[in-house]
PDB file of C-alpha atoms in Angstrom:
ATOM      1  CA  MET A   1     -33.531 -13.771  -5.002  1.00 41.00           C
ATOM      2  CA  ALA A   2     -32.415 -12.365  -8.149  1.00 56.00           C
ATOM      3  CA  SER A   3     -31.245 -15.952  -9.780  1.00 70.00           C
ATOM      4  CA  GLY A   4     -34.438 -17.583  -8.890  1.00 84.00           C
ATOM      5  CA  VAL A   5     -32.503 -20.034  -6.765  1.00 93.00           C
ATOM      6  CA  THR A   6     -34.376 -21.208  -3.740  1.00 94.00           C
ATOM      7  CA  VAL A   7     -33.167 -22.418  -0.252  1.00 96.00           C
ATOM      8  CA  ALA A   8     -33.862 -25.791   0.693  1.00 96.00           C
ATOM      9  CA  ASP A   9     -35.556 -26.367   4.169  1.00 96.00           C
ATOM     10  CA  ALA A  10     -32.829 -28.882   4.941  1.00 96.00           C
ATOM     11  CA  CYS A  11     -30.458 -26.209   4.730  1.00 97.00           C
ATOM     12  CA  LYS A  12     -32.040 -24.158   7.372  1.00 95.00           C
ATOM     13  CA  LYS A  13     -32.251 -27.216   9.556  1.00 97.00           C
ATOM     14  CA  VAL A  14     -28.752 -28.259   9.463  1.00 97.00           C
ATOM     15  CA  TYR A  15     -27.823 -24.653  10.226  1.00 97.00           C
ATOM     16  CA  GLU A  16     -29.879 -24.679  13.472  1.00 96.00           C
ATOM     17  CA  GLU A  17     -28.347 -27.749  14.200  1.00 97.00           C
ATOM     18  CA  ILE A  18     -24.857 -26.077  14.048  1.00 96.00           C
ATOM     19  CA  LYS A  19     -25.744 -22.856  15.700  1.00 95.00           C
ATOM     20  CA  LYS A  20     -27.944 -24.186  18.412  1.00 94.00           C
ATOM     21  CA  ASP A  21     -27.176 -27.743  19.178  1.00 94.00           C
ATOM     22  CA  LYS A  22     -23.459 -27.791  18.022  1.00 95.00           C
ATOM     23  CA  LYS A  23     -24.183 -31.118  16.187  1.00 96.00           C
ATOM     24  CA  HIS A  24     -21.673 -30.392  13.373  1.00 97.00           C
ATOM     25  CA  ARG A  25     -18.838 -28.548  12.759  1.00 97.00           C
ATOM     26  CA  TYR A  26     -19.562 -27.482   9.228  1.00 98.00           C
ATOM     27  CA  VAL A  27     -21.828 -27.834   6.049  1.00 98.00           C
ATOM     28  CA  VAL A  28     -21.144 -27.707   2.395  1.00 98.00           C
ATOM     29  CA  PHE A  29     -23.730 -26.329   0.252  1.00 98.00           C
ATOM     30  CA  HIS A  30     -24.163 -26.670  -3.550  1.00 97.00           C
ATOM     31  CA  ILE A  31     -26.903 -25.477  -6.116  1.00 96.00           C
ATOM     32  CA  LYS A  32     -28.710 -28.522  -7.476  1.00 93.00           C
ATOM     33  CA  ASP A  33     -30.136 -28.349 -11.017  1.00 88.00           C
ATOM     34  CA  GLU A  34     -29.764 -24.460 -10.863  1.00 85.00           C
ATOM     35  CA  LYS A  35     -32.962 -24.197  -8.823  1.00 92.00           C
ATOM     36  CA  GLN A  36     -32.274 -24.847  -5.268  1.00 96.00           C
ATOM     37  CA  ILE A  37     -29.453 -24.653  -2.601  1.00 96.00           C
ATOM     38  CA  ASP A  38     -29.092 -27.906  -1.004  1.00 97.00           C
ATOM     39  CA  ILE A  39     -26.745 -29.815   1.427  1.00 97.00           C
ATOM     40  CA  GLU A  40     -23.876 -31.720  -0.227  1.00 97.00           C
ATOM     41  CA  VAL A  41     -21.543 -32.472   2.833  1.00 97.00           C
ATOM     42  CA  ILE A  42     -22.001 -32.182   6.703  1.00 98.00           C
ATOM     43  CA  GLY A  43     -18.727 -32.337   8.805  1.00 97.00           C
ATOM     44  CA  GLU A  44     -18.728 -34.020  12.079  1.00 97.00           C
ATOM     45  CA  ARG A  45     -18.187 -31.786  15.108  1.00 96.00           C
ATOM     46  CA  ASN A  46     -14.431 -32.897  15.631  1.00 96.00           C
ATOM     47  CA  SER A  47     -13.750 -32.169  11.882  1.00 96.00           C
ATOM     48  CA  THR A  48     -10.922 -29.737  11.226  1.00 96.00           C
ATOM     49  CA  TYR A  49     -10.895 -26.500   9.032  1.00 97.00           C
ATOM     50  CA  ASP A  50      -8.367 -28.294   6.543  1.00 96.00           C
ATOM     51  CA  LEU A  51     -11.016 -31.052   5.944  1.00 98.00           C
ATOM     52  CA  PHE A  52     -13.646 -28.166   5.628  1.00 98.00           C
ATOM     53  CA  LEU A  53     -11.740 -26.797   2.872  1.00 97.00           C
ATOM     54  CA  GLU A  54     -11.188 -30.146   1.288  1.00 97.00           C
ATOM     55  CA  ASP A  55     -15.012 -30.828   1.132  1.00 97.00           C
ATOM     56  CA  LEU A  56     -15.707 -27.503  -0.336  1.00 97.00           C
ATOM     57  CA  GLN A  57     -13.380 -27.974  -3.110  1.00 96.00           C
ATOM     58  CA  LYS A  58     -13.648 -31.787  -3.733  1.00 95.00           C
ATOM     59  CA  ALA A  59     -16.199 -31.294  -6.667  1.00 94.00           C
ATOM     60  CA  GLY A  60     -13.243 -30.093  -8.715  1.00 94.00           C
ATOM     61  CA  PRO A  61     -11.674 -26.681  -9.828  1.00 93.00           C
ATOM     62  CA  GLN A  62     -14.408 -25.636 -11.952  1.00 95.00           C
ATOM     63  CA  GLU A  63     -17.159 -25.881  -9.394  1.00 96.00           C
ATOM     64  CA  CYS A  64     -18.533 -23.298  -6.951  1.00 97.00           C
ATOM     65  CA  ARG A  65     -19.809 -24.197  -3.624  1.00 98.00           C
ATOM     66  CA  TYR A  66     -21.135 -22.407  -0.243  1.00 98.00           C
ATOM     67  CA  GLY A  67     -19.558 -23.358   2.942  1.00 98.00           C
ATOM     68  CA  LEU A  68     -20.707 -22.720   6.532  1.00 98.00           C
ATOM     69  CA  PHE A  69     -18.290 -23.143   9.499  1.00 98.00           C
ATOM     70  CA  ASP A  70     -18.408 -22.952  13.191  1.00 97.00           C
ATOM     71  CA  PHE A  71     -14.969 -21.361  13.781  1.00 95.00           C
ATOM     72  CA  GLU A  72     -13.441 -21.622  17.409  1.00 92.00           C
ATOM     73  CA  TYR A  73     -10.304 -19.772  18.520  1.00 87.00           C
ATOM     74  CA  THR A  74      -9.240 -18.082  21.788  1.00 84.00           C
ATOM     75  CA  HIS A  75      -9.140 -14.441  22.572  1.00 76.00           C
ATOM     76  CA  GLN A  76      -7.695 -12.686  25.084  1.00 72.00           C
ATOM     77  CA  CYS A  77      -9.108  -9.111  25.999  1.00 69.00           C
ATOM     78  CA  GLN A  78      -6.689  -6.211  26.932  1.00 70.00           C
ATOM     79  CA  GLY A  79      -6.346  -5.871  30.494  1.00 68.00           C
ATOM     80  CA  THR A  80      -6.999  -9.362  31.284  1.00 70.00           C
ATOM     81  CA  SER A  81      -4.822 -12.331  32.235  1.00 73.00           C
ATOM     82  CA  GLU A  82      -7.397 -14.926  31.201  1.00 76.00           C
ATOM     83  CA  SER A  83      -8.154 -15.769  27.529  1.00 78.00           C
ATOM     84  CA  SER A  84     -11.943 -16.795  26.434  1.00 80.00           C
ATOM     85  CA  LYS A  85     -12.933 -19.235  23.874  1.00 85.00           C
ATOM     86  CA  LYS A  86     -14.860 -17.643  20.813  1.00 86.00           C
ATOM     87  CA  GLN A  87     -17.203 -19.203  18.521  1.00 90.00           C
ATOM     88  CA  LYS A  88     -18.126 -17.600  15.271  1.00 93.00           C
ATOM     89  CA  LEU A  89     -20.209 -18.886  12.385  1.00 95.00           C
ATOM     90  CA  PHE A  90     -19.279 -17.763   8.944  1.00 96.00           C
ATOM     91  CA  LEU A  91     -20.645 -18.196   5.616  1.00 97.00           C
ATOM     92  CA  LEU A  92     -17.968 -18.647   2.558  1.00 97.00           C
ATOM     93  CA  CYS A  93     -18.969 -18.519  -1.180  1.00 97.00           C
ATOM     94  CA  TRP A  94     -16.292 -20.311  -2.794  1.00 97.00           C
ATOM     95  CA  CYS A  95     -15.950 -19.481  -6.534  1.00 97.00           C
ATOM     96  CA  PRO A  96     -12.544 -20.350  -8.062  1.00 96.00           C
ATOM     97  CA  ASP A  97     -11.103 -18.388 -10.888  1.00 94.00           C
ATOM     98  CA  THR A  98     -11.227 -21.584 -12.911  1.00 95.00           C
ATOM     99  CA  ALA A  99     -14.875 -22.046 -12.830  1.00 96.00           C
ATOM    100  CA  LYS A 100     -16.993 -21.065 -15.726  1.00 94.00           C
ATOM    101  CA  VAL A 101     -18.378 -17.554 -15.677  1.00 94.00           C
ATOM    102  CA  LYS A 102     -22.246 -18.794 -15.763  1.00 93.00           C
ATOM    103  CA  LYS A 103     -21.563 -21.071 -12.669  1.00 93.00           C
ATOM    104  CA  LYS A 104     -19.910 -18.036 -10.933  1.00 94.00           C
ATOM    105  CA  MET A 105     -22.890 -15.796 -11.822  1.00 93.00           C
ATOM    106  CA  VAL A 106     -25.580 -18.155 -10.441  1.00 94.00           C
ATOM    107  CA  TYR A 107     -23.483 -18.776  -7.101  1.00 95.00           C
ATOM    108  CA  SER A 108     -22.973 -15.161  -6.837  1.00 93.00           C
ATOM    109  CA  SER A 109     -26.530 -13.940  -7.537  1.00 92.00           C
ATOM    110  CA  SER A 110     -27.890 -16.581  -5.189  1.00 94.00           C
ATOM    111  CA  TYR A 111     -25.430 -15.866  -2.114  1.00 94.00           C
ATOM    112  CA  ASP A 112     -28.028 -13.213  -0.766  1.00 92.00           C
ATOM    113  CA  ALA A 113     -30.675 -15.773  -0.579  1.00 91.00           C
ATOM    114  CA  LEU A 114     -28.508 -18.145   1.286  1.00 95.00           C
ATOM    115  CA  LYS A 115     -27.223 -15.289   3.599  1.00 94.00           C
ATOM    116  CA  LYS A 116     -30.887 -14.226   4.281  1.00 93.00           C
ATOM    117  CA  SER A 117     -32.186 -17.502   5.358  1.00 94.00           C
ATOM    118  CA  LEU A 118     -29.322 -18.376   7.701  1.00 95.00           C
ATOM    119  CA  VAL A 119     -29.964 -15.697  10.342  1.00 93.00           C
ATOM    120  CA  GLY A 120     -27.376 -15.239  12.857  1.00 91.00           C
ATOM    121  CA  VAL A 121     -23.984 -15.809  10.600  1.00 94.00           C
ATOM    122  CA  HIS A 122     -21.436 -13.696  12.128  1.00 91.00           C
ATOM    123  CA  LYS A 123     -19.480 -12.950   8.853  1.00 93.00           C
ATOM    124  CA  ALA A 124     -19.717 -13.597   5.042  1.00 95.00           C
ATOM    125  CA  PHE A 125     -16.810 -14.192   2.990  1.00 94.00           C
ATOM    126  CA  GLN A 126     -16.125 -14.785  -0.975  1.00 95.00           C
ATOM    127  CA  ALA A 127     -13.025 -16.722  -1.957  1.00 96.00           C
ATOM    128  CA  THR A 128     -11.518 -17.140  -5.332  1.00 95.00           C
ATOM    129  CA  ASP A 129      -8.456 -19.097  -4.208  1.00 94.00           C
ATOM    130  CA  HIS A 130      -6.830 -20.774  -1.496  1.00 92.00           C
ATOM    131  CA  SER A 131      -4.994 -17.657  -0.245  1.00 94.00           C
ATOM    132  CA  GLU A 132      -8.294 -16.006   0.434  1.00 96.00           C
ATOM    133  CA  ALA A 133     -10.031 -19.191   2.177  1.00 95.00           C
ATOM    134  CA  SER A 134      -6.873 -19.937   4.384  1.00 96.00           C
ATOM    135  CA  GLN A 135      -7.457 -20.705   7.975  1.00 95.00           C
ATOM    136  CA  GLU A 136      -5.134 -17.752   8.941  1.00 95.00           C
ATOM    137  CA  VAL A 137      -6.885 -15.354   6.717  1.00 95.00           C
ATOM    138  CA  ILE A 138     -10.281 -16.174   7.965  1.00 94.00           C
ATOM    139  CA  GLU A 139      -9.123 -16.256  11.406  1.00 93.00           C
ATOM    140  CA  GLU A 140      -7.577 -12.702  11.242  1.00 92.00           C
ATOM    141  CA  LYS A 141     -10.943 -11.454   9.595  1.00 92.00           C
ATOM    142  CA  LEU A 142     -13.045 -12.944  12.488  1.00 91.00           C
ATOM    143  CA  ARG A 143     -10.651 -11.588  14.957  1.00 87.00           C
ATOM    144  CA  SER A 144     -10.882  -8.009  13.468  1.00 87.00           C
ATOM    145  CA  THR A 145     -14.288  -7.955  14.811  1.00 79.00           C
ATOM    146  CA  ASP A 146     -13.630  -8.719  18.401  1.00 79.00           C
ATOM    147  CA  ARG A 147     -13.382  -6.104  21.143  1.00 70.00           C
ATOM    148  CA  GLN A 148      -9.893  -5.366  22.310  1.00 58.00           C
TER     149      GLN A 148
END
């Protein structure tokens, strides 16, 4: 909490709804009044990754955001003929290069507070442009943690 920004209780509640109840596909968080991380958008369970990226960036090219996504993919272990469905929660800190330095600093320094409050997130990433946040790149990073 180096930045002094706190995490709203609603963030933890919606996180549990995604993690345990599978009610939503994703949530986008923003820092409100430079004091508290709060919910901006909640994505329905049938939402796509493209919609998530759209919501993450809809505030504009100078705005940073955090996003939590319940990522699903199929994985086939070596030596087996069946593939299994995997689900991994990941947290993304979106700080585009075009954002103001002060905003990037506040989001970066508050990221740890959010990560600590959302216990059980599989991976945390930071992205500054579309190539770093693409579905292919994120899926590759998540798959790299699977057992072969």
